[in-house]
Structures are given as C-alpha cells and as structure tokens.
Coordinates of C-alpha atoms in Angstrom, one line a residue:
M183 CA 96.7 -142.6 140.1
E184 CA 93.4 -140.9 140.9
L185 CA 93.1 -137.3 139.9
V186 CA 91.3 -134.8 142.1
D187 CA 88.8 -132.5 140.4
E188 CA 89.9 -128.9 141.0
A189 CA 86.3 -127.8 141.3
A190 CA 85.4 -130.5 143.8
V191 CA 84.3 -129.5 147.3
L192 CA 86.7 -130.9 149.8
A193 CA 84.7 -129.8 152.9
T194 CA 81.9 -127.5 154.0
E195 CA 81.4 -125.8 157.3
K196 CA 78.9 -123.4 158.9
Y197 CA 78.7 -121.1 161.8
G198 CA 75.3 -121.8 163.3
S199 CA 72.7 -120.5 160.8
Q200 CA 74.6 -117.3 160.0
E201 CA 77.1 -118.3 157.4
T202 CA 78.3 -121.3 155.3
W203 CA 81.7 -121.9 153.8
K204 CA 83.1 -124.4 151.3
Y205 CA 86.7 -125.5 150.7
R206 CA 87.7 -126.1 147.1
L207 CA 91.0 -127.3 145.7
K208 CA 92.6 -125.1 143.1
G209 CA 96.0 -126.4 142.0
D210 CA 97.9 -127.0 145.2
V211 CA 96.0 -124.4 147.2
I212 CA 92.8 -124.9 149.2
N213 CA 90.5 -121.9 148.8
R214 CA 87.7 -121.0 151.3
E215 CA 84.6 -119.5 149.8
R216 CA 81.5 -118.1 151.5
Q217 CA 78.3 -119.7 150.1
A218 CA 75.6 -117.7 151.9
D219 CA 75.1 -114.1 153.1
G220 CA 75.5 -113.6 156.8
S221 CA 77.2 -111.5 159.4
S222 CA 80.7 -112.4 160.2
R223 CA 81.4 -113.4 163.8
T224 CA 84.6 -111.4 163.6
G225 CA 82.7 -108.2 163.2
G226 CA 83.0 -107.8 159.4
S227 CA 79.8 -105.8 159.4
I228 CA 77.9 -103.6 161.9
T229 CA 75.1 -106.2 162.1
G230 CA 77.5 -109.0 162.8
A231 CA 79.3 -107.0 165.5
F232 CA 76.0 -106.1 167.1
K233 CA 74.9 -109.7 167.2
S234 CA 78.2 -110.8 168.6
I235 CA 78.1 -108.2 171.4
F236 CA 74.4 -108.3 172.4
L237 CA 73.0 -111.7 171.5
P238 CA 73.9 -115.1 172.9
Q239 CA 76.4 -117.3 171.1
G240 CA 74.6 -119.6 168.6
Y241 CA 71.6 -117.3 168.2
P242 CA 68.9 -118.1 167.2
E243 CA 69.4 -121.9 167.7
S244 CA 70.7 -121.5 171.2
V245 CA 67.6 -119.7 172.6
S246 CA 63.8 -120.4 172.7
D247 CA 61.6 -119.3 169.9
D248 CA 60.0 -116.5 172.0
Y249 CA 63.4 -114.9 172.8
V250 CA 63.3 -112.1 170.3
E251 CA 59.7 -111.0 171.0
Y252 CA 60.3 -111.1 174.7
Q253 CA 63.6 -109.1 174.5
I254 CA 62.0 -106.4 172.3
W255 CA 59.2 -105.8 174.8
D256 CA 61.7 -106.1 177.7
T257 CA 64.0 -103.5 176.1
L258 CA 61.0 -101.1 175.8
Q259 CA 60.0 -101.6 179.4
A260 CA 63.6 -101.2 180.6
F261 CA 63.8 -97.8 178.8
S262 CA 60.5 -96.6 180.3
S263 CA 61.5 -97.7 183.7
S264 CA 64.9 -95.9 183.4
M265 CA 63.1 -92.7 182.6
S266 CA 60.6 -93.0 185.4
G267 CA 63.5 -93.9 187.7
T268 CA 65.2 -90.6 186.8
L269 CA 62.2 -88.6 187.8
A270 CA 61.9 -90.6 191.1
T271 CA 65.7 -90.1 191.8
Q272 CA 65.4 -86.4 191.3
A273 CA 62.5 -86.3 193.8
S274 CA 64.4 -88.4 196.3
L275 CA 67.4 -86.1 196.1
K276 CA 65.2 -83.1 196.5
G277 CA 63.5 -84.7 199.5
V278 CA 66.7 -85.3 201.4
G279 CA 67.7 -81.7 200.9
V280 CA 69.8 -81.3 197.8
G281 CA 69.6 -77.7 196.9
N282 CA 68.2 -76.7 200.3
Q283 CA 70.7 -74.7 202.3
A284 CA 68.8 -75.5 205.6
A285 CA 69.3 -79.3 205.1
T286 CA 72.1 -81.1 206.9
V287 CA 74.3 -83.9 205.7
A288 CA 73.5 -85.9 208.9
A289 CA 69.7 -85.7 208.3
A290 CA 70.1 -86.8 204.7
T291 CA 72.4 -89.6 205.7
V292 CA 70.1 -90.9 208.4
T293 CA 67.1 -90.9 205.9
W294 CA 69.1 -92.8 203.3
L295 CA 70.3 -95.4 205.9
L296 CA 66.8 -95.9 207.2
R297 CA 65.5 -96.4 203.7
D298 CA 68.3 -98.9 202.8
G299 CA 67.9 -100.7 206.2
T300 CA 64.1 -101.2 205.8
G301 CA 64.7 -102.3 202.2
M302 CA 67.1 -105.1 203.4
L303 CA 64.6 -106.4 205.9
G304 CA 61.9 -106.3 203.3
R305 CA 64.1 -108.3 200.9
I306 CA 64.8 -111.0 203.5
L307 CA 61.1 -111.3 204.6
F308 CA 59.7 -111.4 201.0
A309 CA 62.2 -114.1 199.9
W310 CA 61.2 -116.2 203.0
L311 CA 57.5 -115.9 202.4
K312 CA 57.2 -116.1 198.6
G313 CA 60.5 -117.4 197.3
N314 CA 59.0 -120.8 196.5
K315 CA 56.3 -119.2 194.4
L316 CA 58.6 -117.4 192.0
D317 CA 59.4 -120.4 189.9
S318 CA 55.9 -121.8 189.5
E319 CA 54.3 -118.4 188.8
A320 CA 57.2 -116.5 187.1
K321 CA 55.0 -114.6 184.8
K322 CA 52.6 -113.3 187.5
W323 CA 55.4 -112.3 189.9
R324 CA 57.4 -110.7 187.0
L325 CA 54.4 -108.4 186.2
F326 CA 53.7 -107.8 189.9
A327 CA 57.2 -106.7 190.5
D328 CA 57.0 -104.1 187.7
I329 CA 53.7 -102.8 188.9
L330 CA 55.1 -102.5 192.4
N331 CA 58.2 -100.8 191.1
D332 CA 56.1 -98.1 189.4
F333 CA 54.1 -97.6 192.6
A334 CA 57.3 -97.2 194.6
M335 CA 58.6 -94.6 192.2
F336 CA 55.2 -92.8 192.3
I337 CA 55.3 -92.4 196.1
E338 CA 59.0 -91.3 195.8
I339 CA 57.9 -88.5 193.5
L340 CA 55.1 -87.5 196.0
A341 CA 57.4 -87.6 199.0
P342 CA 59.0 -84.2 198.7
Y343 CA 55.6 -82.6 198.9
Y344 CA 55.0 -84.1 202.4
P345 CA 58.2 -83.1 204.2
P346 CA 57.1 -84.3 207.7
M347 CA 56.4 -87.8 206.2
F348 CA 59.4 -87.9 203.8
T349 CA 61.4 -90.4 205.8
L350 CA 58.5 -92.8 206.3
I351 CA 57.5 -92.6 202.6
A352 CA 61.1 -93.2 201.6
C353 CA 61.3 -96.3 203.8
I354 CA 58.0 -97.7 202.4
A355 CA 59.4 -97.1 198.9
G356 CA 62.6 -98.8 199.9
V357 CA 60.7 -101.9 201.1
F358 CA 58.7 -102.0 197.8
K359 CA 61.8 -101.7 195.7
S360 CA 63.5 -104.5 197.7
I361 CA 60.6 -106.7 196.9
V362 CA 60.9 -105.7 193.3
G363 CA 64.6 -106.6 193.4
V364 CA 63.9 -110.1 194.7
A365 CA 60.9 -110.9 192.6
G366 CA 62.3 -109.3 189.4
G367 CA 65.7 -111.0 189.7
A368 CA 64.3 -114.4 190.6
T369 CA 61.7 -114.5 187.8
R370 CA 64.2 -113.2 185.3
A371 CA 66.4 -116.2 186.3
A372 CA 63.4 -118.5 185.8
L373 CA 62.8 -117.1 182.3
T374 CA 66.4 -117.5 181.5
V375 CA 66.2 -121.2 182.3
H376 CA 63.3 -121.4 179.8
Q377 CA 65.2 -119.4 177.1
A378 CA 68.4 -121.4 177.4
R379 CA 68.5 -124.3 174.9
R380 CA 72.1 -125.3 175.2
N381 CA 72.8 -125.0 178.9
N382 CA 73.8 -121.4 178.2
M383 CA 72.1 -119.6 181.0
A384 CA 75.2 -117.6 182.0
D385 CA 75.6 -116.4 178.4
I386 CA 72.0 -115.4 178.0
S387 CA 72.1 -113.6 181.4
A388 CA 75.3 -111.8 180.5
K389 CA 73.9 -110.6 177.1
D390 CA 70.7 -109.6 178.8
G391 CA 72.8 -107.4 181.1
S392 CA 74.6 -105.9 178.1
Q393 CA 71.2 -105.1 176.4
E394 CA 69.9 -103.5 179.6
T395 CA 73.1 -101.5 180.0
L396 CA 72.8 -100.2 176.5
V397 CA 69.1 -99.2 177.2
N398 CA 70.1 -97.5 180.4
L399 CA 72.8 -95.6 178.6
A400 CA 70.2 -94.4 176.1
G401 CA 67.9 -93.4 179.0
L402 CA 70.8 -91.5 180.5
L403 CA 71.3 -89.5 177.4
V404 CA 67.6 -88.6 177.2
S405 CA 67.5 -87.8 180.9
L406 CA 70.3 -85.2 180.4
V407 CA 67.9 -83.3 178.1
L408 CA 64.8 -84.0 180.2
I409 CA 66.0 -83.1 183.7
P410 CA 66.4 -79.3 183.0
L411 CA 62.8 -79.3 181.7
V412 CA 61.1 -80.9 184.7
T413 CA 63.1 -79.2 187.4
D414 CA 60.7 -77.1 189.4
N415 CA 57.9 -78.1 187.1
P416 CA 55.7 -80.6 189.0
R417 CA 53.0 -80.8 186.3
L418 CA 55.4 -81.8 183.6
T419 CA 57.1 -84.2 186.0
F420 CA 53.8 -86.0 186.8
A421 CA 52.7 -85.9 183.1
L422 CA 55.9 -87.6 181.9
F423 CA 55.9 -90.0 184.8
F424 CA 52.4 -91.3 184.0
L425 CA 53.3 -91.5 180.3
F426 CA 56.4 -93.6 180.9
T427 CA 54.6 -95.7 183.5
A428 CA 51.8 -96.5 181.1
L429 CA 54.3 -97.5 178.5
H430 CA 56.3 -99.5 181.0
L431 CA 53.2 -101.5 182.2
F432 CA 52.0 -102.1 178.6
A433 CA 55.5 -103.3 177.5
N434 CA 55.7 -105.6 180.6
Y435 CA 52.3 -107.1 179.9
K436 CA 53.2 -107.8 176.3
A437 CA 56.6 -109.3 177.4
V438 CA 55.1 -111.8 179.8
R439 CA 52.4 -112.6 177.3
S440 CA 55.0 -113.4 174.7
V441 CA 56.7 -116.1 176.8
V442 CA 55.8 -119.7 175.7
M443 CA 56.8 -122.1 178.5
E444 CA 56.8 -125.8 177.9
T445 CA 56.8 -126.8 181.5
L446 CA 53.5 -127.3 183.3
N447 CA 52.5 -125.2 186.3
E448 CA 49.1 -125.3 187.9
A449 CA 47.6 -122.7 185.6
R450 CA 48.8 -124.2 182.4
L451 CA 47.9 -127.7 183.4
S452 CA 44.4 -126.5 184.3
I453 CA 44.0 -124.9 180.9
V454 CA 45.2 -127.9 179.0
L455 CA 43.2 -130.4 181.2
E456 CA 40.0 -128.4 180.8
Q457 CA 40.3 -128.3 177.0
Y458 CA 41.1 -132.1 177.0
L459 CA 38.0 -132.9 179.1
S460 CA 35.9 -130.7 176.8
D461 CA 36.9 -132.1 173.3
G462 CA 39.7 -134.6 173.8
R463 CA 42.3 -132.2 172.3
V464 CA 45.6 -131.3 174.1
L465 CA 46.6 -127.7 173.5
S466 CA 50.2 -127.1 172.5
P467 CA 52.4 -124.8 174.6
R468 CA 51.9 -122.0 172.0
E469 CA 48.1 -122.4 172.2
A470 CA 47.9 -122.7 176.0
N471 CA 50.3 -120.0 177.2
P472 CA 48.3 -117.0 175.8
K473 CA 45.4 -118.2 178.0
E474 CA 47.4 -118.3 181.2
P475 CA 46.5 -115.6 183.7
V476 CA 49.3 -113.2 184.3
F477 CA 47.8 -111.3 187.3
L478 CA 48.1 -112.7 190.8
E479 CA 45.0 -114.2 192.3
W480 CA 44.7 -113.5 196.0
R481 CA 42.0 -116.0 196.7
K482 CA 40.7 -119.1 194.8
E483 CA 37.2 -120.5 195.2
V484 CA 38.6 -124.0 195.7
P485 CA 42.3 -123.8 196.8
I486 CA 44.6 -126.7 195.9
K487 CA 47.5 -127.6 198.2
L488 CA 50.2 -129.9 196.9
G489 CA 52.6 -131.8 199.1
V490 CA 50.9 -131.2 202.4
S491 CA 51.5 -133.0 205.7
L492 CA 49.3 -136.0 206.4
R493 CA 47.6 -134.2 209.4
E494 CA 46.1 -131.7 206.9
L495 CA 44.4 -134.6 205.1
V496 CA 43.2 -137.0 207.8
T497 CA 42.1 -136.3 211.4
S498 CA 41.3 -139.9 212.6
T499 CA 41.9 -143.5 211.9
Q500 CA 38.6 -143.7 210.0
D501 CA 39.7 -140.9 207.7
L502 CA 42.9 -142.7 206.9
Q503 CA 41.0 -145.9 206.2
L504 CA 38.7 -144.0 203.8
A505 CA 41.7 -142.3 202.2
L506 CA 43.3 -145.7 201.5
K507 CA 40.1 -147.3 200.3
H508 CA 40.5 -148.7 196.7
H509 CA 43.8 -146.9 196.6
H510 CA 47.0 -147.9 194.7
K511 CA 48.7 -144.6 193.9
P512 CA 51.8 -143.1 195.5
F513 CA 49.8 -140.1 196.6
L514 CA 46.7 -139.4 198.8
I515 CA 44.0 -136.9 198.1
G516 CA 41.5 -135.5 200.5
I517 CA 39.0 -132.6 200.8
Q518 CA 39.1 -130.6 204.0
Q519 CA 37.2 -127.4 204.7
G520 CA 36.6 -126.7 201.0
C521 CA 40.2 -127.3 200.1
V522 CA 41.7 -130.1 197.9
S523 CA 44.9 -131.4 199.6
V524 CA 47.5 -133.8 198.2
C525 CA 49.9 -135.9 200.2
L526 CA 52.8 -137.2 198.1
S527 CA 54.8 -140.4 198.7
S528 CA 58.6 -140.3 198.6
E529 CA 58.3 -143.0 195.8
A530 CA 56.3 -140.7 193.5
S531 CA 57.6 -140.0 190.0
V532 CA 57.1 -136.8 188.0
A533 CA 54.3 -138.5 186.1
D534 CA 52.7 -139.3 189.5
E535 CA 53.0 -135.6 190.4
I536 CA 51.2 -134.6 187.2
E537 CA 48.5 -137.2 187.8
A538 CA 47.9 -136.1 191.4
A539 CA 47.7 -132.4 190.3
C540 CA 45.2 -133.4 187.5
Q541 CA 43.1 -135.3 190.0
A542 CA 43.1 -132.3 192.4
L543 CA 42.1 -130.0 189.5
C544 CA 39.3 -132.3 188.5
L545 CA 38.0 -132.3 192.1
A546 CA 38.3 -128.5 192.3
A547 CA 36.3 -128.2 189.1
V548 CA 33.5 -130.4 190.4
M549 CA 33.4 -128.5 193.7
K550 CA 33.1 -125.0 192.2
A551 CA 29.8 -123.4 192.2
S552 CA 30.3 -122.1 188.6
P553 CA 31.0 -122.6 185.8
P554 CA 29.7 -126.1 185.4
P555 CA 32.4 -128.8 185.0
P556 CA 33.4 -130.2 181.6
Q557 CA 31.2 -132.9 180.1
Q558 CA 33.5 -135.8 181.1
L559 CA 33.3 -134.7 184.8
R560 CA 29.5 -134.7 184.9
Q561 CA 29.5 -138.3 186.1
L562 CA 32.0 -137.5 188.8
A563 CA 29.8 -134.5 189.8
L564 CA 27.0 -136.8 190.8
A565 CA 29.0 -137.7 193.9
K566 CA 29.4 -134.1 194.9
G567 CA 26.6 -134.1 197.4
Q568 CA 27.8 -137.2 199.1
D569 CA 30.6 -137.7 201.7
P570 CA 33.8 -136.1 200.4
W571 CA 35.6 -139.4 200.6
V572 CA 33.1 -140.9 198.2
L573 CA 33.9 -138.1 195.7
V574 CA 37.6 -138.7 196.2
S575 CA 37.2 -142.5 195.6
E576 CA 35.3 -141.9 192.4
S577 CA 38.0 -139.5 191.2
Y578 CA 40.6 -142.2 191.5
K579 CA 38.5 -144.4 189.2
F580 CA 38.1 -141.6 186.8
M581 CA 41.8 -140.9 186.6
D582 CA 42.6 -144.5 186.0
Q583 CA 40.6 -144.3 182.8
M584 CA 41.6 -140.8 181.7
F585 CA 45.2 -140.1 182.7
P586 CA 47.4 -142.6 180.7
A587 CA 46.1 -141.3 177.3
F588 CA 46.3 -137.7 178.6
L589 CA 49.9 -138.1 179.5
L590 CA 50.8 -139.5 176.1
D591 CA 49.0 -136.7 174.4
L592 CA 50.9 -134.2 176.5
E593 CA 54.2 -135.6 175.3
K594 CA 52.9 -135.5 171.7
A595 CA 52.0 -131.9 172.1
K596 CA 55.6 -131.1 173.1
W597 CA 55.0 -130.5 176.8
L598 CA 57.9 -131.4 179.0
T599 CA 56.8 -134.3 181.3
D600 CA 60.2 -135.1 182.8
R601 CA 60.0 -132.0 185.1
T602 CA 57.3 -129.6 186.2
L603 CA 56.8 -126.2 187.8
L604 CA 54.0 -127.4 190.0
D605 CA 54.1 -125.8 193.4
W606 CA 54.9 -128.8 195.6
N607 CA 55.7 -128.4 199.2
E608 CA 58.4 -130.6 200.8
W609 CA 56.2 -133.0 202.9
R610 CA 56.6 -136.7 201.8
V611 CA 54.5 -139.4 203.5
D612 CA 54.9 -143.2 203.5
W613 CA 51.9 -145.0 204.7
R614 CA 50.9 -148.6 205.4
K615 CA 49.1 -150.2 202.4
K616 CA 46.7 -152.2 204.6
M617 CA 45.2 -151.3 207.9
S618 CA 43.5 -153.7 210.2

C-alpha cells in the first residue's frame, strides 16, 4: 500500500495573475493555502473590491498592454469634460430663461426642441458622410470629437450674452455635440476592439462605463461647490472653463498617443514602409504608433483612393490595355489627376490588400514634390517624368522584389496581417486577363 505524504501538494490553482493557491493533504483533510499575495476576487480587501468592480475580468491578461495608461488619461479627460459641461449647462439654462421672470415655458421648450432636432439631423448626416472613416482613423476622430466638444461648450457659455442669437447658437452647439456623440462613441468602440484580448468587448465597455460614472459622480460633487462661486461671475466662469478645457485637451492627446494598435491603417503602414525602405528594418507597433499623426489632415499632396470603381482608373480601351500590361495581381493601380487609385478584385486576399496599399504609397512617395523618396525608390523615381502608366508598370516590378520579404518582416514584428484597418471602399472589379 502506497502512503501519501501529508506535506505533498495535491493540486495548485490560480486566479489569473492575482493569486495562487495550493491544496495539501493533512490527515484526512485537504487544506487550501494561499501562496502569493493578491487581492481576493470576493472583495477580501479594498483593492480587490475596486478591481472587481471597475476593471475587466481577468485583468491584466484580458486587456491590451496599453489599457492602464489609456484609462488613466481617459479618466482625467472625462473629469475635465464633466466640469466644463457643468459650466456649459448652467449657461444653457440661463439662456433659456431659468431665473428670468419674463421668460416663458413655451419659448424655452421650443428652443430646447429645436436644439435637439438639429442635433438629430446632424448625427444622421455625419454618420452617413464619415462613418466609414471612424475605424481606420480612430485616433484622429477621437481627438477631433473632443476638440469639437470643447468648442460646442464654449459657444454654449457665450450664448446667454447674445440673447437674439441664443436659439441659433444653441442649435449649432447641438449639431456639434451630436457629431461628438457619433464620433466619440464609434471610436471608443474601435478602441475597445483593440483592448479586448479575450473577446471581452462587452465587459471592457461595461467597466469603462462604470469608471466614467464614478468620474462623473466626483465631478458632480465638485460642481456642487463650484456652481455657487461662478454664478453671476463671468470672469471666473471663463477662467475655469479655459483651465478645464486645456486639461481636457492635454489628457485626450496623451490618451490617443498611448494607444498602441497592431492593425495597419494607411498612416501606420506608411510609417513602417518608409522606415523599411530607408534601412530595411520593420518598426514594431510600439515603435510606429508614437509616430502616427493624431490630427486630421484635410488635404494630402498625393491622395490615395482604395477600392475605387474602374471608371476612376481608366477612361478608354487603351488605358485598360496599359493597366493590364505585365500585370498578374488581383488589383489594378492607376494615376489620374495627381491621385493614386486602386481597383480591387473580388479574389484579393488581405495580403493582396496590404500589397496594393504599399504600392500606392510608394507611387505617392515618388510623386510628391518633397521630401525626396527613400533610397530604394530612387530607381522608380526615374520613371516619374514619363507616362504615368510606365511608372505604374515599374512599380509592379518593384513590389515583386520587395513585398514578400516585407510581409514576412511585418509578421515577425508582431503586426496583424490577417486583417487591416485600411480604408477600402466597396467596389470590386473582375477583368479579362487578356485583351485582343
């Protein structure tokens, strides 16, 4: 008969990285012993209870590495926005007649309804025009939404000082805030997709809501002290508003800068490709993300259009013959009116999409007046002064040599290559491989 050592460990278990337990046999009883310090999931300590309430289950393994830094800055910006919003709300109430015996309920109601109505229309229009951009440029639109929100609150504070224009100003602010609601909510969802590491988007979103509610509660308590001080004191109102706005914008800038996304959009792909063409090194996501621009660019020197209709690429049979010359890819690239356009085949894979975007970026770099293209593109630049189709044909040859190794290096650098955030339109073209 085999004897069991009473000191022997029968089993071990752990709860994420927070705590570890061991089961030991003592006589006929199995004892459970904690082997590492950590907060109990059941709320055995204040820290454990706080994590359980406000952080996603499985933290930190269940979220991205940039989660904590982003949430710290996001919390600070939410508090600042809450305080600015209090000042703006006070101004709005004053503008519709709260405290004014001459004001009527009907007039205030009409103003409020007009503001809400124009805001609803603005929400629909913005989602229609820019909804497809919010995934590919989440950082830019996140920061844009917060800047626009501050501007909307600023004109709300100004509105009571221009009584004849109050309704118009309130409607304009309503439109701006509706845009903020769409852009802010959509980009927050895009960032939640990035942060979720265990298909736990709903949990992260719910805990983010809890964090924001806690911050708003803190802002409410501070507002109770602040409101009596700023009432009928416009100088202090504006001074505090600009202070909170500056803090809000700074925290938002730091928040979007802290995000390290592993999916490729046009900006990140351009940064990585430029470095690769310069010295053959592929930047990791943590190296490339800080270089990504976070402010919207309203006009590019050489625009790139991905997934366009064939009619934007060719205008004649001759153009189509030139586009297909020496061609074996599931995409077509052309240069029309200073713009690089890409037609995508329905057979194209994600790797083909990345290659097409890389080729378009190379062509755009060659076509720019400044700065000069990277060293590896100098040979391609020699065809710049010739017919655009010659330049396109040479770019296919260049990509055949460069792209296979580049794609492998992307995967080694921990970039996701099974999906992208490239801003592809929905056009897909199937063309004849040979033309008589």
